[in-house]
Tab-separated table of C-alpha atoms in Angstrom:
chain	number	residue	atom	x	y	z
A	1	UNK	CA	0.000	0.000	0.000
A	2	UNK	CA	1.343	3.667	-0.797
A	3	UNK	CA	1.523	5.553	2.392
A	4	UNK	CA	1.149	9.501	1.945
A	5	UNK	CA	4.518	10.017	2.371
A	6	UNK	CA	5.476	7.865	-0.677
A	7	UNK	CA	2.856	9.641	-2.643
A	8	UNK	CA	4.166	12.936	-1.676
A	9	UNK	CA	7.760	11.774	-3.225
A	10	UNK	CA	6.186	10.890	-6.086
A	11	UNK	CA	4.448	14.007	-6.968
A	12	UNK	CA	7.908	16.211	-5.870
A	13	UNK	CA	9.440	13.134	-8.993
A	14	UNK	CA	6.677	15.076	-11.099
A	15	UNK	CA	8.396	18.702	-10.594
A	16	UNK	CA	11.474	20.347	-11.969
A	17	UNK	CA	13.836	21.780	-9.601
A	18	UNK	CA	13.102	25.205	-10.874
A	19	UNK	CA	9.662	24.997	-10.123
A	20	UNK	CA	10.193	23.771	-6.533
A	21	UNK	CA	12.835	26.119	-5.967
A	22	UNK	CA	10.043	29.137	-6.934
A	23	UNK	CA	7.687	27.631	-4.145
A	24	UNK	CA	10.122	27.583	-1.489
A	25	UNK	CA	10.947	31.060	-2.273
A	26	UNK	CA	7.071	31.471	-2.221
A	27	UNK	CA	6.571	30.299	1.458
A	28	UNK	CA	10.254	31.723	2.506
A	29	UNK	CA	12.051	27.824	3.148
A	30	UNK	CA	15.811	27.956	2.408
A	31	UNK	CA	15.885	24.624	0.555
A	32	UNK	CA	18.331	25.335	-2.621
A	33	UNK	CA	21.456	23.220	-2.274
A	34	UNK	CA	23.911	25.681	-3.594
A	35	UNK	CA	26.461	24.607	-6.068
A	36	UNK	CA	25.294	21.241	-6.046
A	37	UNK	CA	25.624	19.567	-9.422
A	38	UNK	CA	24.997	16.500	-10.989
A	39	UNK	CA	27.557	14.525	-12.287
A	40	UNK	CA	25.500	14.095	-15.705
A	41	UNK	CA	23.232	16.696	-16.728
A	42	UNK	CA	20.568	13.536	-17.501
A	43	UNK	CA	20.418	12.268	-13.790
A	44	UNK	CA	16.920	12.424	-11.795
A	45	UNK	CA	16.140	11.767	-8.732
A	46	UNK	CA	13.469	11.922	-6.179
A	47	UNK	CA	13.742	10.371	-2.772
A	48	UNK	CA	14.053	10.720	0.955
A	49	UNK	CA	17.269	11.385	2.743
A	50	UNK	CA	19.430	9.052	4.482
A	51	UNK	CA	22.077	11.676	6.023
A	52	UNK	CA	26.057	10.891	7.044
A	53	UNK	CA	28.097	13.656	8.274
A	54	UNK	CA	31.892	13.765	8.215
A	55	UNK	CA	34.564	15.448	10.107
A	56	UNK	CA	38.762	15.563	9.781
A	57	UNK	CA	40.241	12.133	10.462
A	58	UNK	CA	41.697	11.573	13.949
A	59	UNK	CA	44.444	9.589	14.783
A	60	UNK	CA	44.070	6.663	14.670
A	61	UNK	CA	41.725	7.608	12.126
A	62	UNK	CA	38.281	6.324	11.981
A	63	UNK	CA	36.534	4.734	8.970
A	64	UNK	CA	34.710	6.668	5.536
A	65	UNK	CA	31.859	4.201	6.193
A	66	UNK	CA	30.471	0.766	5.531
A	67	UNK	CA	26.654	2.077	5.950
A	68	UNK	CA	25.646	0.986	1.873
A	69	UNK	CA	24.133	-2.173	3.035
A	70	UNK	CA	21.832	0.242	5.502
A	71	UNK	CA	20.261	2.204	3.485
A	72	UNK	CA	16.811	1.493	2.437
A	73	UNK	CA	16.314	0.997	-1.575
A	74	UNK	CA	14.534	4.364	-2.916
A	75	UNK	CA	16.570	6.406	-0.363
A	76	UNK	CA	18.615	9.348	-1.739
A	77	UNK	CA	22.248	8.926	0.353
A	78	UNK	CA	23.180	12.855	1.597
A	79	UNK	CA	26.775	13.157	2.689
A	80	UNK	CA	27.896	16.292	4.622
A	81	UNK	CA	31.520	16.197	4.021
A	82	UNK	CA	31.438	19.769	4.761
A	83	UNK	CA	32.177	21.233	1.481
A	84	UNK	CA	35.467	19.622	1.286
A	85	UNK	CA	37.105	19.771	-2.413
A	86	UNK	CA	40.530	17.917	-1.789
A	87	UNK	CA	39.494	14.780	-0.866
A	88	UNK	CA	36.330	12.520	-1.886
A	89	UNK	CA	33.960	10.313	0.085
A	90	UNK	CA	31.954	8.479	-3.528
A	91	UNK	CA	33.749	6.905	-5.291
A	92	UNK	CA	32.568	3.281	-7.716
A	93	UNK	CA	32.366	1.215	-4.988
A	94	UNK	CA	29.675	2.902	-3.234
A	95	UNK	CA	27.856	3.464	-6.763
A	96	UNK	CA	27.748	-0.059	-8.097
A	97	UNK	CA	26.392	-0.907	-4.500
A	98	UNK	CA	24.191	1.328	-4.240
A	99	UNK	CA	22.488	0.886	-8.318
A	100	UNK	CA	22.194	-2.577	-7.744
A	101	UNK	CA	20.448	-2.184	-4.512
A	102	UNK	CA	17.710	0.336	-5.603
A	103	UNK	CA	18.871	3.569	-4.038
A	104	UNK	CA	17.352	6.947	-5.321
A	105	UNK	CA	20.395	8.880	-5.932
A	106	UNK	CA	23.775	10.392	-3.915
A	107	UNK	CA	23.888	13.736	-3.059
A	108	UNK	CA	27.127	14.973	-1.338
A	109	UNK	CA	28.822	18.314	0.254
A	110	UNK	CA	32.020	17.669	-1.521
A	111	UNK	CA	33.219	16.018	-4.005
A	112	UNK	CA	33.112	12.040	-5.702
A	113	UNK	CA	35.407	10.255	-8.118
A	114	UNK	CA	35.137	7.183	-10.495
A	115	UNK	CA	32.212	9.591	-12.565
A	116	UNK	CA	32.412	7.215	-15.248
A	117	UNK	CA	30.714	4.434	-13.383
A	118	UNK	CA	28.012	6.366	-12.520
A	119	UNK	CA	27.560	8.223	-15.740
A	120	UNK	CA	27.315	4.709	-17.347
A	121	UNK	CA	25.136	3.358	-15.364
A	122	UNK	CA	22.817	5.978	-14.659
A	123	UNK	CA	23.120	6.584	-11.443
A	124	UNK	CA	22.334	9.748	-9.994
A	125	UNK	CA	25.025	11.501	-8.197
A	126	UNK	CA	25.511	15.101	-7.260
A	127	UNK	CA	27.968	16.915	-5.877
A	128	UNK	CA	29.916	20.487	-5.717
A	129	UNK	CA	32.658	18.657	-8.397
A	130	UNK	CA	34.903	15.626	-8.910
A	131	UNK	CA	38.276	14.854	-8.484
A	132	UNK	CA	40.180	11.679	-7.689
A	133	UNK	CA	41.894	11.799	-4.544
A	134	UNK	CA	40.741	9.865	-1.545
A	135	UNK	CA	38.874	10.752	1.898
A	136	UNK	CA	40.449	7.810	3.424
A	137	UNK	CA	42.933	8.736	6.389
A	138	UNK	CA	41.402	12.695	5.661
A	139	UNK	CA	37.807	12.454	6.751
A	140	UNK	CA	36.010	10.195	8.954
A	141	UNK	CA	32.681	9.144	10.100
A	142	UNK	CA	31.320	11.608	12.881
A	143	UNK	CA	27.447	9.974	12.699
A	144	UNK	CA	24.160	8.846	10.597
A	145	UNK	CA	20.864	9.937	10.745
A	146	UNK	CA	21.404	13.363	11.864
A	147	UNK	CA	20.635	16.805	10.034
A	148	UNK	CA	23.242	17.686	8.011
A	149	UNK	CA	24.319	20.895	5.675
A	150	UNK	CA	24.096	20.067	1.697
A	151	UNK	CA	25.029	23.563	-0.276
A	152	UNK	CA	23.711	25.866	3.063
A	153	UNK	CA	20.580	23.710	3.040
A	154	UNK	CA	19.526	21.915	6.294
A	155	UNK	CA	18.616	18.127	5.402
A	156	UNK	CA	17.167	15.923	8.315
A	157	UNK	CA	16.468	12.245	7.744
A	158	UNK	CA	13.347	12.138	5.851
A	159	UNK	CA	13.147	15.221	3.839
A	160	UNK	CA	12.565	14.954	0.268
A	161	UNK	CA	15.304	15.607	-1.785
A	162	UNK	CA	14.635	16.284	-5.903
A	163	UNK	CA	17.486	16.729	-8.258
A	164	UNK	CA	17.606	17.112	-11.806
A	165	UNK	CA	19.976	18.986	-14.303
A	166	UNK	CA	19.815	22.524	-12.490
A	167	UNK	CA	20.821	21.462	-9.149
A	168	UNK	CA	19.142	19.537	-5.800
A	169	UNK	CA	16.061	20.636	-3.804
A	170	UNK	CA	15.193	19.622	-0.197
A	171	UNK	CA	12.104	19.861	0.578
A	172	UNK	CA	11.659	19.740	4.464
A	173	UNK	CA	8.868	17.045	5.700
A	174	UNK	CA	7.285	19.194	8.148
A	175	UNK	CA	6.286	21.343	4.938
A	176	UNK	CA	6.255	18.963	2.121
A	177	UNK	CA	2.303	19.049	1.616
A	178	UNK	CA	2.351	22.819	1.536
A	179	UNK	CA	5.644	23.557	-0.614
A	180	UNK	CA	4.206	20.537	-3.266
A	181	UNK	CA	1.074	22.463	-3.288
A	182	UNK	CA	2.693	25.594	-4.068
A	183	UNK	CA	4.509	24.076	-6.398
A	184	UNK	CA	1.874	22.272	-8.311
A	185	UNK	CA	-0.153	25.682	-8.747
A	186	UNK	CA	3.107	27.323	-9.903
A	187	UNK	CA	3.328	24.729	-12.640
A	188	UNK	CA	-0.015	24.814	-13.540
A	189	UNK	CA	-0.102	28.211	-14.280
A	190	UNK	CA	3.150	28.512	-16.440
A	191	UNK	CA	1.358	25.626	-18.217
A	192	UNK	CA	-1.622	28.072	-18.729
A	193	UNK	CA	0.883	30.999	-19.906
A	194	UNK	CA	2.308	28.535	-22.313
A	195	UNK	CA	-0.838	27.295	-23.456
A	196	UNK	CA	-2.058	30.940	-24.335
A	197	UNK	CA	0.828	31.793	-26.339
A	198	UNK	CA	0.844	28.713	-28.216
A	199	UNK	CA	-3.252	29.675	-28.870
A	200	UNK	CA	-1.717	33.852	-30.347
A	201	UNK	CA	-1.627	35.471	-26.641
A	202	UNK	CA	1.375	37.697	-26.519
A	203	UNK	CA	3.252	36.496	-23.381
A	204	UNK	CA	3.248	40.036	-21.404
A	205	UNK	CA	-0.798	39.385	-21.657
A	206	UNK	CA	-0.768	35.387	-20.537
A	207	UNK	CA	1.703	36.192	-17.912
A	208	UNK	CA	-0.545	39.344	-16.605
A	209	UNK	CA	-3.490	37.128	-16.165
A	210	UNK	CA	-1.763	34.526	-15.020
A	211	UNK	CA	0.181	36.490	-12.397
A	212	UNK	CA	3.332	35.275	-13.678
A	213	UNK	CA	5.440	37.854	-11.846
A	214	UNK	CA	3.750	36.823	-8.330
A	215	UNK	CA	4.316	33.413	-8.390
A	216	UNK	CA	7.075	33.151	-6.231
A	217	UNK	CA	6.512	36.218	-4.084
A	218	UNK	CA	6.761	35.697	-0.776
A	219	UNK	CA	3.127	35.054	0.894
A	220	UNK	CA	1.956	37.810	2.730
A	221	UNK	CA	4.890	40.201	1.030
């Protein structure tokens, strides 16, 4: 049976990043992952977070993780490696693992390696950028299912994430319902400008009576 929550993941699956990113402006949620990229710009992904954070390694230094076998298929792994660009916590491993097992997509605070693997295989990763040296002996496990920062985002187990060729969304659950509703109405109503123009309208008319340039004003501004 589809619980509510799974529906709500699969209607955020139905929505560009854009679009989301317009209705979180809308009801004033910071939930743009900033300079988050995918790795290919064909990846998708739609899924709720399993979060990792990361700190420095200590001495003797702790492990990069063994969690892949943990994660629940449909998931979308978030690692906080706290921006780092020197040294990688993703790397082919992790993404044949993690394909074959049914996870949504990897989103990560730093950077991953092996990109052809994932690229081939269509796996969804996203990340600041990529770059082949290890985290091993740099960065170690600090814990799981925590919050955690992706791109000045908070993510907390559970949120939805969405990614797509412009970046990665998080979509907090204690507002999902509301930010997919604004979201929805957002779409339909470029959908109606398009329509309009397509039918002769000139666009400064479909977008006036659609309310184009109020779509993602804050409420109440």
């Amino acid at each position: 049976m589809t619980t509510p929550q799974d529906a709500n993941v699969a209607r955020a699956a139905k929505l560009d990043t854009a679009t989301l990113s317009d209705a979180l402006d809308k009801l004033g949620i910071a939930g743009q992952c900033y300079k988050i990229k995918p790795r290919d710009g064909g990846f998708r992904m739609a899924g709720r977070a399993w979060t990792l954070l990361y700190g420095p390694s200590g001495k003797p230094s702790g492990t990069v993780g063994d969690y892949i076998d943990d994660v629940p298929p449909g998931s979308v792994i978030v690692l906080d490696n706290g921006g780092r660009e020197n040294a990688t916590v993703w790397g082919d491993i992790l993404t044949e693992i993690a394909h074959r097992r049914g996870i949504a997509g990897t989103v990560i605070d730093g950077i991953c390696r092996d990109t052809h693997l994932c690229t081939s295989l269509g796996y969804p990763v996203f990340s600041k950028d990529h770059w082949m040296r290890t985290g091993k002996d740099r960065v170690q496990v600090e814990a799981t299912g925590v919050p955690v920062n992706i791109g000045d985002a908070r993510v907390a187990p559970g949120d939805i994430l969405k990614g797509d060729a412009d970046g990665v969304i998080v979509i907090p659950k204690e507002h999902e319902e509301e930010v997919l509703r604004v979201a929805e109405s957002i779409e339909e109503a470029e959908e109606r400008i398009r329509q309009a123009v397509r039918g002769g309208m000139r666009l400064d008319e479909a977008r006036k009576q659609m309310k184009y340039h109020q779509l993602q004003t804050r409420e109440g501004a």
